[in-house]
JSON list of C-alpha atoms in Angstrom, two decimals:
[
{"chain": "A", "resi": 8, "resn": "ASP", "atom": "CA", "xyz": [57.72, -11.68, -38.80]},
{"chain": "A", "resi": 9, "resn": "THR", "atom": "CA", "xyz": [54.45, -13.51, -38.59]},
{"chain": "A", "resi": 10, "resn": "ALA", "atom": "CA", "xyz": [54.31, -14.86, -35.13]},
{"chain": "A", "resi": 11, "resn": "VAL", "atom": "CA", "xyz": [50.84, -17.07, -36.03]},
{"chain": "A", "resi": 12, "resn": "SER", "atom": "CA", "xyz": [51.12, -18.36, -39.80]},
{"chain": "A", "resi": 13, "resn": "GLN", "atom": "CA", "xyz": [48.35, -20.20, -41.32]},
{"chain": "A", "resi": 14, "resn": "THR", "atom": "CA", "xyz": [48.85, -22.23, -44.84]},
{"chain": "A", "resi": 15, "resn": "PRO", "atom": "CA", "xyz": [47.12, -21.55, -47.25]},
{"chain": "A", "resi": 16, "resn": "LYS", "atom": "CA", "xyz": [44.52, -18.47, -46.84]},
{"chain": "A", "resi": 17, "resn": "TYR", "atom": "CA", "xyz": [42.16, -19.70, -49.70]},
{"chain": "A", "resi": 18, "resn": "LEU", "atom": "CA", "xyz": [40.58, -22.30, -49.60]},
{"chain": "A", "resi": 19, "resn": "VAL", "atom": "CA", "xyz": [37.23, -23.94, -52.12]},
{"chain": "A", "resi": 20, "resn": "THR", "atom": "CA", "xyz": [36.65, -27.61, -52.23]},
{"chain": "A", "resi": 21, "resn": "GLN", "atom": "CA", "xyz": [34.24, -30.24, -53.06]},
{"chain": "A", "resi": 22, "resn": "MET", "atom": "CA", "xyz": [32.16, -31.90, -51.19]},
{"chain": "A", "resi": 23, "resn": "GLY", "atom": "CA", "xyz": [33.39, -35.22, -50.08]},
{"chain": "A", "resi": 24, "resn": "ASN", "atom": "CA", "xyz": [37.08, -34.38, -50.49]},
{"chain": "A", "resi": 25, "resn": "ASP", "atom": "CA", "xyz": [39.29, -34.16, -48.08]},
{"chain": "A", "resi": 26, "resn": "LYS", "atom": "CA", "xyz": [41.92, -31.08, -46.54]},
{"chain": "A", "resi": 27, "resn": "SER", "atom": "CA", "xyz": [44.72, -30.15, -45.11]},
{"chain": "A", "resi": 28, "resn": "ILE", "atom": "CA", "xyz": [44.74, -26.34, -43.00]},
{"chain": "A", "resi": 29, "resn": "LYS", "atom": "CA", "xyz": [49.32, -26.05, -41.57]},
{"chain": "A", "resi": 30, "resn": "CYS", "atom": "CA", "xyz": [49.52, -23.76, -38.26]},
{"chain": "A", "resi": 31, "resn": "GLU", "atom": "CA", "xyz": [53.37, -22.66, -37.47]},
{"chain": "A", "resi": 32, "resn": "GLN", "atom": "CA", "xyz": [53.53, -20.35, -35.37]},
{"chain": "A", "resi": 33, "resn": "ASN", "atom": "CA", "xyz": [56.93, -18.96, -34.44]},
{"chain": "A", "resi": 34, "resn": "LEU", "atom": "CA", "xyz": [57.11, -17.56, -30.22]},
{"chain": "A", "resi": 35, "resn": "GLY", "atom": "CA", "xyz": [57.78, -20.47, -28.90]},
{"chain": "A", "resi": 36, "resn": "HIS", "atom": "CA", "xyz": [54.20, -21.03, -26.87]},
{"chain": "A", "resi": 37, "resn": "ASP", "atom": "CA", "xyz": [53.77, -24.63, -25.19]},
{"chain": "A", "resi": 38, "resn": "THR", "atom": "CA", "xyz": [49.66, -24.21, -25.89]},
{"chain": "A", "resi": 39, "resn": "MET", "atom": "CA", "xyz": [47.68, -24.36, -30.39]},
{"chain": "A", "resi": 40, "resn": "TYR", "atom": "CA", "xyz": [44.38, -24.01, -30.66]},
{"chain": "A", "resi": 41, "resn": "TRP", "atom": "CA", "xyz": [42.31, -24.39, -33.18]},
{"chain": "A", "resi": 42, "resn": "TYR", "atom": "CA", "xyz": [38.81, -21.86, -33.64]},
{"chain": "A", "resi": 43, "resn": "LYS", "atom": "CA", "xyz": [36.34, -22.25, -36.19]},
{"chain": "A", "resi": 44, "resn": "GLN", "atom": "CA", "xyz": [34.44, -18.17, -37.15]},
{"chain": "A", "resi": 45, "resn": "ASP", "atom": "CA", "xyz": [30.75, -19.05, -39.05]},
{"chain": "A", "resi": 46, "resn": "SER", "atom": "CA", "xyz": [29.11, -16.83, -41.24]},
{"chain": "A", "resi": 47, "resn": "LYS", "atom": "CA", "xyz": [28.07, -15.35, -38.80]},
{"chain": "A", "resi": 48, "resn": "LYS", "atom": "CA", "xyz": [31.56, -13.98, -37.51]},
{"chain": "A", "resi": 49, "resn": "PHE", "atom": "CA", "xyz": [30.48, -16.85, -33.84]},
{"chain": "A", "resi": 50, "resn": "LEU", "atom": "CA", "xyz": [33.96, -17.71, -32.70]},
{"chain": "A", "resi": 51, "resn": "LYS", "atom": "CA", "xyz": [34.23, -21.03, -30.64]},
{"chain": "A", "resi": 52, "resn": "ILE", "atom": "CA", "xyz": [37.26, -23.01, -29.66]},
{"chain": "A", "resi": 53, "resn": "MET", "atom": "CA", "xyz": [36.96, -26.71, -31.35]},
{"chain": "A", "resi": 54, "resn": "PHE", "atom": "CA", "xyz": [40.94, -28.16, -29.81]},
{"chain": "A", "resi": 55, "resn": "SER", "atom": "CA", "xyz": [43.66, -27.11, -28.24]},
{"chain": "A", "resi": 56, "resn": "TYR", "atom": "CA", "xyz": [46.82, -28.59, -27.88]},
{"chain": "A", "resi": 57, "resn": "ASN", "atom": "CA", "xyz": [49.21, -28.12, -24.95]},
{"chain": "A", "resi": 58, "resn": "ASN", "atom": "CA", "xyz": [52.95, -29.62, -25.27]},
{"chain": "A", "resi": 59, "resn": "LYS", "atom": "CA", "xyz": [51.88, -32.70, -26.96]},
{"chain": "A", "resi": 60, "resn": "GLU", "atom": "CA", "xyz": [47.94, -33.40, -24.93]},
{"chain": "A", "resi": 61, "resn": "LEU", "atom": "CA", "xyz": [45.21, -33.03, -27.53]},
{"chain": "A", "resi": 62, "resn": "ILE", "atom": "CA", "xyz": [42.47, -31.19, -25.92]},
{"chain": "A", "resi": 63, "resn": "ILE", "atom": "CA", "xyz": [39.15, -32.69, -27.68]},
{"chain": "A", "resi": 64, "resn": "ASN", "atom": "CA", "xyz": [36.64, -30.38, -27.71]},
{"chain": "A", "resi": 65, "resn": "GLU", "atom": "CA", "xyz": [33.51, -33.28, -27.85]},
{"chain": "A", "resi": 66, "resn": "THR", "atom": "CA", "xyz": [30.94, -30.35, -30.13]},
{"chain": "A", "resi": 67, "resn": "VAL", "atom": "CA", "xyz": [33.07, -31.05, -33.01]},
{"chain": "A", "resi": 68, "resn": "PRO", "atom": "CA", "xyz": [33.35, -34.36, -35.44]},
{"chain": "A", "resi": 69, "resn": "ASN", "atom": "CA", "xyz": [35.60, -37.15, -35.16]},
{"chain": "A", "resi": 70, "resn": "ARG", "atom": "CA", "xyz": [35.36, -35.68, -39.51]},
{"chain": "A", "resi": 71, "resn": "PHE", "atom": "CA", "xyz": [38.07, -33.04, -37.99]},
{"chain": "A", "resi": 72, "resn": "SER", "atom": "CA", "xyz": [41.61, -34.58, -36.77]},
{"chain": "A", "resi": 73, "resn": "PRO", "atom": "CA", "xyz": [44.78, -31.61, -35.86]},
{"chain": "A", "resi": 74, "resn": "LYS", "atom": "CA", "xyz": [47.86, -33.02, -35.28]},
{"chain": "A", "resi": 75, "resn": "SER", "atom": "CA", "xyz": [50.82, -31.76, -33.95]},
{"chain": "A", "resi": 76, "resn": "PRO", "atom": "CA", "xyz": [54.88, -32.91, -35.20]},
{"chain": "A", "resi": 77, "resn": "ASP", "atom": "CA", "xyz": [55.81, -30.27, -33.02]},
{"chain": "A", "resi": 78, "resn": "LYS", "atom": "CA", "xyz": [55.44, -28.19, -29.93]},
{"chain": "A", "resi": 79, "resn": "ALA", "atom": "CA", "xyz": [55.19, -24.96, -32.91]},
{"chain": "A", "resi": 80, "resn": "HIS", "atom": "CA", "xyz": [53.10, -26.43, -35.16]},
{"chain": "A", "resi": 81, "resn": "LEU", "atom": "CA", "xyz": [49.04, -27.92, -35.20]},
{"chain": "A", "resi": 82, "resn": "ASN", "atom": "CA", "xyz": [47.52, -28.99, -37.86]},
{"chain": "A", "resi": 83, "resn": "LEU", "atom": "CA", "xyz": [43.93, -29.79, -38.99]},
{"chain": "A", "resi": 84, "resn": "HIS", "atom": "CA", "xyz": [43.03, -32.33, -40.96]},
{"chain": "A", "resi": 85, "resn": "ILE", "atom": "CA", "xyz": [39.49, -32.92, -42.24]},
{"chain": "A", "resi": 86, "resn": "ASN", "atom": "CA", "xyz": [37.83, -35.88, -43.74]},
{"chain": "A", "resi": 87, "resn": "SER", "atom": "CA", "xyz": [34.07, -36.04, -45.61]},
{"chain": "A", "resi": 88, "resn": "LEU", "atom": "CA", "xyz": [34.28, -32.31, -46.27]},
{"chain": "A", "resi": 89, "resn": "GLU", "atom": "CA", "xyz": [30.16, -31.24, -45.83]},
{"chain": "A", "resi": 90, "resn": "LEU", "atom": "CA", "xyz": [28.83, -27.79, -47.20]},
{"chain": "A", "resi": 91, "resn": "GLY", "atom": "CA", "xyz": [28.14, -26.83, -43.29]},
{"chain": "A", "resi": 92, "resn": "ASP", "atom": "CA", "xyz": [32.22, -26.83, -43.00]},
{"chain": "A", "resi": 93, "resn": "SER", "atom": "CA", "xyz": [32.59, -23.21, -44.76]},
{"chain": "A", "resi": 94, "resn": "ALA", "atom": "CA", "xyz": [33.49, -21.29, -42.35]},
{"chain": "A", "resi": 95, "resn": "VAL", "atom": "CA", "xyz": [36.83, -19.44, -41.64]},
{"chain": "A", "resi": 96, "resn": "TYR", "atom": "CA", "xyz": [39.29, -21.04, -39.40]},
{"chain": "A", "resi": 97, "resn": "PHE", "atom": "CA", "xyz": [41.97, -19.86, -37.40]},
{"chain": "A", "resi": 98, "resn": "CYS", "atom": "CA", "xyz": [44.92, -21.40, -35.59]},
{"chain": "A", "resi": 99, "resn": "ALA", "atom": "CA", "xyz": [46.49, -18.82, -32.38]},
{"chain": "A", "resi": 100, "resn": "SER", "atom": "CA", "xyz": [48.42, -20.18, -29.65]},
{"chain": "A", "resi": 101, "resn": "SER", "atom": "CA", "xyz": [49.36, -18.85, -26.22]},
{"chain": "A", "resi": 102, "resn": "ALA", "atom": "CA", "xyz": [51.97, -18.95, -23.75]},
{"chain": "A", "resi": 103, "resn": "GLY", "atom": "CA", "xyz": [49.95, -21.68, -21.05]},
{"chain": "A", "resi": 104, "resn": "THR", "atom": "CA", "xyz": [46.77, -22.57, -20.10]},
{"chain": "A", "resi": 105, "resn": "GLY", "atom": "CA", "xyz": [46.91, -21.04, -16.46]},
{"chain": "A", "resi": 106, "resn": "ARG", "atom": "CA", "xyz": [44.42, -17.33, -16.38]},
{"chain": "A", "resi": 107, "resn": "MET", "atom": "CA", "xyz": [47.37, -15.25, -16.53]},
{"chain": "A", "resi": 108, "resn": "ASN", "atom": "CA", "xyz": [49.08, -17.02, -19.82]},
{"chain": "A", "resi": 109, "resn": "THR", "atom": "CA", "xyz": [46.13, -17.22, -21.60]},
{"chain": "A", "resi": 110, "resn": "GLU", "atom": "CA", "xyz": [45.97, -14.04, -23.96]},
{"chain": "A", "resi": 111, "resn": "ALA", "atom": "CA", "xyz": [45.70, -15.94, -27.34]},
{"chain": "A", "resi": 112, "resn": "PHE", "atom": "CA", "xyz": [47.94, -14.76, -30.89]},
{"chain": "A", "resi": 113, "resn": "PHE", "atom": "CA", "xyz": [45.85, -15.27, -34.12]},
{"chain": "A", "resi": 114, "resn": "GLY", "atom": "CA", "xyz": [46.36, -17.12, -37.43]},
{"chain": "A", "resi": 115, "resn": "GLN", "atom": "CA", "xyz": [45.05, -14.91, -40.49]},
{"chain": "A", "resi": 116, "resn": "GLY", "atom": "CA", "xyz": [42.57, -17.36, -40.81]},
{"chain": "A", "resi": 117, "resn": "THR", "atom": "CA", "xyz": [41.55, -20.32, -42.83]},
{"chain": "A", "resi": 118, "resn": "ARG", "atom": "CA", "xyz": [38.50, -19.69, -44.81]},
{"chain": "A", "resi": 119, "resn": "LEU", "atom": "CA", "xyz": [36.97, -22.56, -46.39]},
{"chain": "A", "resi": 120, "resn": "THR", "atom": "CA", "xyz": [34.36, -23.56, -49.02]},
{"chain": "A", "resi": 121, "resn": "VAL", "atom": "CA", "xyz": [32.90, -26.76, -50.02]},
{"chain": "A", "resi": 122, "resn": "VAL", "atom": "CA", "xyz": [31.24, -26.43, -53.06]},
{"chain": "B", "resi": 219, "resn": "GLY", "atom": "CA", "xyz": [30.49, -22.59, -17.64]},
{"chain": "B", "resi": 220, "resn": "ASN", "atom": "CA", "xyz": [31.20, -19.20, -19.36]},
{"chain": "B", "resi": 221, "resn": "SER", "atom": "CA", "xyz": [29.69, -16.90, -21.40]},
{"chain": "B", "resi": 222, "resn": "VAL", "atom": "CA", "xyz": [30.60, -13.49, -22.56]},
{"chain": "B", "resi": 223, "resn": "THR", "atom": "CA", "xyz": [27.35, -11.25, -23.77]},
{"chain": "B", "resi": 224, "resn": "GLN", "atom": "CA", "xyz": [28.19, -8.13, -25.63]},
{"chain": "B", "resi": 225, "resn": "MET", "atom": "CA", "xyz": [25.62, -6.02, -27.71]},
{"chain": "B", "resi": 226, "resn": "GLU", "atom": "CA", "xyz": [25.32, -6.96, -30.73]},
{"chain": "B", "resi": 227, "resn": "GLY", "atom": "CA", "xyz": [25.48, -4.63, -33.85]},
{"chain": "B", "resi": 228, "resn": "PRO", "atom": "CA", "xyz": [25.56, -2.80, -36.29]},
{"chain": "B", "resi": 229, "resn": "VAL", "atom": "CA", "xyz": [27.11, -0.24, -33.98]},
{"chain": "B", "resi": 230, "resn": "THR", "atom": "CA", "xyz": [27.18, 3.14, -37.01]},
{"chain": "B", "resi": 231, "resn": "LEU", "atom": "CA", "xyz": [28.39, 6.86, -35.51]},
{"chain": "B", "resi": 232, "resn": "SER", "atom": "CA", "xyz": [29.75, 9.42, -37.34]},
{"chain": "B", "resi": 233, "resn": "GLU", "atom": "CA", "xyz": [32.92, 10.09, -37.60]},
{"chain": "B", "resi": 234, "resn": "GLU", "atom": "CA", "xyz": [34.68, 11.51, -33.56]},
{"chain": "B", "resi": 235, "resn": "ALA", "atom": "CA", "xyz": [31.21, 10.49, -31.50]},
{"chain": "B", "resi": 236, "resn": "PHE", "atom": "CA", "xyz": [31.92, 8.47, -28.68]},
{"chain": "B", "resi": 237, "resn": "LEU", "atom": "CA", "xyz": [31.93, 4.65, -28.87]},
{"chain": "B", "resi": 238, "resn": "THR", "atom": "CA", "xyz": [30.52, 2.10, -26.39]},
{"chain": "B", "resi": 239, "resn": "ILE", "atom": "CA", "xyz": [30.13, -1.52, -26.76]},
{"chain": "B", "resi": 240, "resn": "ASN", "atom": "CA", "xyz": [29.49, -3.28, -23.39]},
{"chain": "B", "resi": 241, "resn": "CYS", "atom": "CA", "xyz": [30.07, -6.56, -22.53]},
{"chain": "B", "resi": 242, "resn": "THR", "atom": "CA", "xyz": [29.36, -8.72, -19.74]},
{"chain": "B", "resi": 243, "resn": "TYR", "atom": "CA", "xyz": [30.77, -11.90, -18.05]},
{"chain": "B", "resi": 244, "resn": "THR", "atom": "CA", "xyz": [29.52, -14.21, -16.34]},
{"chain": "B", "resi": 245, "resn": "ALA", "atom": "CA", "xyz": [32.50, -17.72, -15.04]},
{"chain": "B", "resi": 246, "resn": "THR", "atom": "CA", "xyz": [33.88, -19.75, -12.61]},
{"chain": "B", "resi": 247, "resn": "GLY", "atom": "CA", "xyz": [36.65, -17.59, -10.97]},
{"chain": "B", "resi": 248, "resn": "TYR", "atom": "CA", "xyz": [38.59, -14.96, -12.14]},
{"chain": "B", "resi": 249, "resn": "PRO", "atom": "CA", "xyz": [39.27, -14.39, -15.99]},
{"chain": "B", "resi": 250, "resn": "SER", "atom": "CA", "xyz": [41.14, -12.26, -18.50]},
{"chain": "B", "resi": 251, "resn": "LEU", "atom": "CA", "xyz": [39.32, -9.73, -19.38]},
{"chain": "B", "resi": 252, "resn": "PHE", "atom": "CA", "xyz": [39.93, -9.16, -23.44]},
{"chain": "B", "resi": 253, "resn": "TRP", "atom": "CA", "xyz": [38.86, -6.80, -26.76]},
{"chain": "B", "resi": 254, "resn": "TYR", "atom": "CA", "xyz": [39.98, -8.09, -30.11]},
{"chain": "B", "resi": 255, "resn": "VAL", "atom": "CA", "xyz": [38.91, -6.11, -33.55]},
{"chain": "B", "resi": 256, "resn": "GLN", "atom": "CA", "xyz": [38.86, -7.53, -37.04]},
{"chain": "B", "resi": 257, "resn": "TYR", "atom": "CA", "xyz": [39.23, -5.71, -39.25]},
{"chain": "B", "resi": 258, "resn": "PRO", "atom": "CA", "xyz": [38.13, -5.87, -42.48]},
{"chain": "B", "resi": 259, "resn": "GLY", "atom": "CA", "xyz": [39.36, -9.34, -44.37]},
{"chain": "B", "resi": 260, "resn": "GLU", "atom": "CA", "xyz": [41.40, -9.71, -41.50]},
{"chain": "B", "resi": 261, "resn": "GLY", "atom": "CA", "xyz": [42.32, -12.49, -38.92]},
{"chain": "B", "resi": 262, "resn": "LEU", "atom": "CA", "xyz": [42.03, -11.24, -35.09]},
{"chain": "B", "resi": 263, "resn": "GLN", "atom": "CA", "xyz": [44.31, -9.10, -33.37]},
{"chain": "B", "resi": 264, "resn": "LEU", "atom": "CA", "xyz": [44.07, -8.36, -29.55]},
{"chain": "B", "resi": 265, "resn": "LEU", "atom": "CA", "xyz": [42.99, -5.11, -28.64]},
{"chain": "B", "resi": 266, "resn": "LEU", "atom": "CA", "xyz": [43.54, -4.80, -24.66]},
{"chain": "B", "resi": 267, "resn": "LYS", "atom": "CA", "xyz": [42.50, -6.93, -22.27]},
{"chain": "B", "resi": 268, "resn": "ALA", "atom": "CA", "xyz": [42.77, -6.60, -17.79]},
{"chain": "B", "resi": 269, "resn": "THR", "atom": "CA", "xyz": [44.15, -9.75, -15.44]},
{"chain": "B", "resi": 270, "resn": "LYS", "atom": "CA", "xyz": [42.77, -9.21, -12.63]},
{"chain": "B", "resi": 271, "resn": "ALA", "atom": "CA", "xyz": [39.85, -6.94, -10.88]},
{"chain": "B", "resi": 272, "resn": "ASP", "atom": "CA", "xyz": [39.30, -2.97, -11.42]},
{"chain": "B", "resi": 273, "resn": "ASP", "atom": "CA", "xyz": [42.40, -3.06, -13.74]},
{"chain": "B", "resi": 274, "resn": "LYS", "atom": "CA", "xyz": [42.08, -0.41, -17.00]},
{"chain": "B", "resi": 275, "resn": "GLY", "atom": "CA", "xyz": [43.19, -1.32, -20.69]},
{"chain": "B", "resi": 276, "resn": "SER", "atom": "CA", "xyz": [43.84, 0.31, -23.46]},
{"chain": "B", "resi": 277, "resn": "ASN", "atom": "CA", "xyz": [45.20, 1.38, -26.74]},
{"chain": "B", "resi": 278, "resn": "LYS", "atom": "CA", "xyz": [45.01, 3.49, -29.71]},
{"chain": "B", "resi": 279, "resn": "GLY", "atom": "CA", "xyz": [42.66, 5.28, -27.65]},
{"chain": "B", "resi": 280, "resn": "PHE", "atom": "CA", "xyz": [40.74, 2.55, -26.08]},
{"chain": "B", "resi": 281, "resn": "GLU", "atom": "CA", "xyz": [40.23, 1.67, -22.66]},
{"chain": "B", "resi": 282, "resn": "ALA", "atom": "CA", "xyz": [37.70, -0.59, -20.61]},
{"chain": "B", "resi": 283, "resn": "THR", "atom": "CA", "xyz": [37.52, -1.19, -16.48]},
{"chain": "B", "resi": 284, "resn": "TYR", "atom": "CA", "xyz": [37.50, -4.79, -15.64]},
{"chain": "B", "resi": 285, "resn": "ARG", "atom": "CA", "xyz": [34.82, -4.37, -13.11]},
{"chain": "B", "resi": 286, "resn": "LYS", "atom": "CA", "xyz": [33.89, -7.62, -11.00]},
{"chain": "B", "resi": 287, "resn": "GLU", "atom": "CA", "xyz": [30.68, -6.25, -8.62]},
{"chain": "B", "resi": 288, "resn": "THR", "atom": "CA", "xyz": [29.17, -5.52, -12.26]},
{"chain": "B", "resi": 289, "resn": "THR", "atom": "CA", "xyz": [30.79, -8.58, -13.96]},
{"chain": "B", "resi": 290, "resn": "SER", "atom": "CA", "xyz": [31.22, -6.38, -17.12]},
{"chain": "B", "resi": 291, "resn": "PHE", "atom": "CA", "xyz": [34.53, -5.10, -19.44]},
{"chain": "B", "resi": 292, "resn": "HIS", "atom": "CA", "xyz": [32.52, -2.02, -21.39]},
{"chain": "B", "resi": 293, "resn": "LEU", "atom": "CA", "xyz": [35.28, -0.95, -24.24]},
{"chain": "B", "resi": 294, "resn": "GLU", "atom": "CA", "xyz": [35.09, 2.74, -24.89]},
{"chain": "B", "resi": 295, "resn": "LYS", "atom": "CA", "xyz": [36.85, 5.26, -27.07]},
{"chain": "B", "resi": 296, "resn": "GLY", "atom": "CA", "xyz": [35.91, 9.08, -27.28]},
{"chain": "B", "resi": 297, "resn": "SER", "atom": "CA", "xyz": [36.39, 10.18, -29.97]},
{"chain": "B", "resi": 298, "resn": "VAL", "atom": "CA", "xyz": [35.98, 7.49, -33.23]},
{"chain": "B", "resi": 299, "resn": "GLN", "atom": "CA", "xyz": [37.53, 7.03, -36.26]},
{"chain": "B", "resi": 300, "resn": "VAL", "atom": "CA", "xyz": [36.87, 6.26, -39.97]},
{"chain": "B", "resi": 301, "resn": "SER", "atom": "CA", "xyz": [39.55, 3.13, -39.51]},
{"chain": "B", "resi": 302, "resn": "ASP", "atom": "CA", "xyz": [37.76, 2.11, -36.45]},
{"chain": "B", "resi": 303, "resn": "SER", "atom": "CA", "xyz": [35.45, 0.54, -38.66]},
{"chain": "B", "resi": 304, "resn": "ALA", "atom": "CA", "xyz": [36.17, -3.22, -37.62]},
{"chain": "B", "resi": 305, "resn": "VAL", "atom": "CA", "xyz": [33.96, -6.18, -35.79]},
{"chain": "B", "resi": 306, "resn": "TYR", "atom": "CA", "xyz": [35.44, -6.19, -31.84]},
{"chain": "B", "resi": 307, "resn": "PHE", "atom": "CA", "xyz": [34.86, -9.64, -29.41]},
{"chain": "B", "resi": 308, "resn": "CYS", "atom": "CA", "xyz": [35.04, -9.05, -25.92]},
{"chain": "B", "resi": 309, "resn": "ALA", "atom": "CA", "xyz": [36.72, -12.38, -24.27]},
{"chain": "B", "resi": 310, "resn": "LEU", "atom": "CA", "xyz": [36.89, -14.32, -21.56]},
{"chain": "B", "resi": 311, "resn": "GLY", "atom": "CA", "xyz": [40.28, -16.80, -21.12]},
{"chain": "B", "resi": 312, "resn": "SER", "atom": "CA", "xyz": [40.07, -18.89, -17.14]},
{"chain": "B", "resi": 313, "resn": "GLY", "atom": "CA", "xyz": [42.88, -20.50, -17.54]},
{"chain": "B", "resi": 314, "resn": "GLY", "atom": "CA", "xyz": [40.20, -24.01, -17.86]},
{"chain": "B", "resi": 315, "resn": "GLY", "atom": "CA", "xyz": [43.02, -26.73, -20.78]},
{"chain": "B", "resi": 316, "resn": "ALA", "atom": "CA", "xyz": [40.14, -26.67, -23.16]},
{"chain": "B", "resi": 317, "resn": "ASP", "atom": "CA", "xyz": [38.09, -23.69, -22.65]},
{"chain": "B", "resi": 318, "resn": "GLY", "atom": "CA", "xyz": [40.78, -20.88, -24.18]},
{"chain": "B", "resi": 319, "resn": "LEU", "atom": "CA", "xyz": [38.91, -17.52, -24.53]},
{"chain": "B", "resi": 320, "resn": "THR", "atom": "CA", "xyz": [34.69, -18.08, -24.71]},
{"chain": "B", "resi": 321, "resn": "PHE", "atom": "CA", "xyz": [34.11, -15.00, -27.43]},
{"chain": "B", "resi": 322, "resn": "GLY", "atom": "CA", "xyz": [31.04, -12.95, -27.67]},
{"chain": "B", "resi": 323, "resn": "LYS", "atom": "CA", "xyz": [29.33, -12.86, -30.73]},
{"chain": "B", "resi": 324, "resn": "GLY", "atom": "CA", "xyz": [30.96, -9.80, -31.70]},
{"chain": "B", "resi": 325, "resn": "THR", "atom": "CA", "xyz": [29.78, -6.04, -32.39]},
{"chain": "B", "resi": 326, "resn": "HIS", "atom": "CA", "xyz": [29.78, -5.29, -36.18]},
{"chain": "B", "resi": 327, "resn": "LEU", "atom": "CA", "xyz": [32.11, -0.94, -35.71]},
{"chain": "B", "resi": 328, "resn": "ILE", "atom": "CA", "xyz": [30.56, 1.13, -39.11]},
{"chain": "B", "resi": 329, "resn": "ILE", "atom": "CA", "xyz": [32.21, 4.89, -38.59]},
{"chain": "B", "resi": 330, "resn": "GLN", "atom": "CA", "xyz": [30.84, 7.09, -41.21]},
{"chain": "B", "resi": 331, "resn": "PRO", "atom": "CA", "xyz": [32.70, 10.22, -42.29]}
]
């Protein structure tokens, strides 16, 4: 069984479009995240969501909006896509936010290409 | 704020060579430390972890020791294989809700037969 699964794996779309990436975890974790990996492989957190509380990273444009229908799902919706949004987006989950619970389990990633 | 610094690659070694990838960190409090590995076209997998000073994490022949005095968590392996070729990320988690994990920039390791 896949612990953290995200779909689609690849997404190619035109500038200006709106798209969503879905994520589900079956680990029973309380906290889920979205990370962005740029072309140089640098990973940076975008959002974390803990027990229905969204914690926003202020460096993320408001075109990006996470949506969590329940504790096991955290989807990422992106409006008005730009060329600079091209990256690999990773969903992850952890047991909690305390220091001993920060081990994260990652999905396989979604490679978004904006043309 | 938190930060992780690791040697950038690519690092190219011959099979059966000894591997060290350096990692140092800056953090408030006492973070947990991790090494993640990313094989080509795949997601991140946890390789090993350590949650307190002097702990040694180990897995698949890789080891790293949490050194509080030098704020380091260097990754080592005694004899690398071609299958170890991947990108390795050092990361820390300090428990802040919005912080998640703070990653280093990754080290691309290439093992030649």
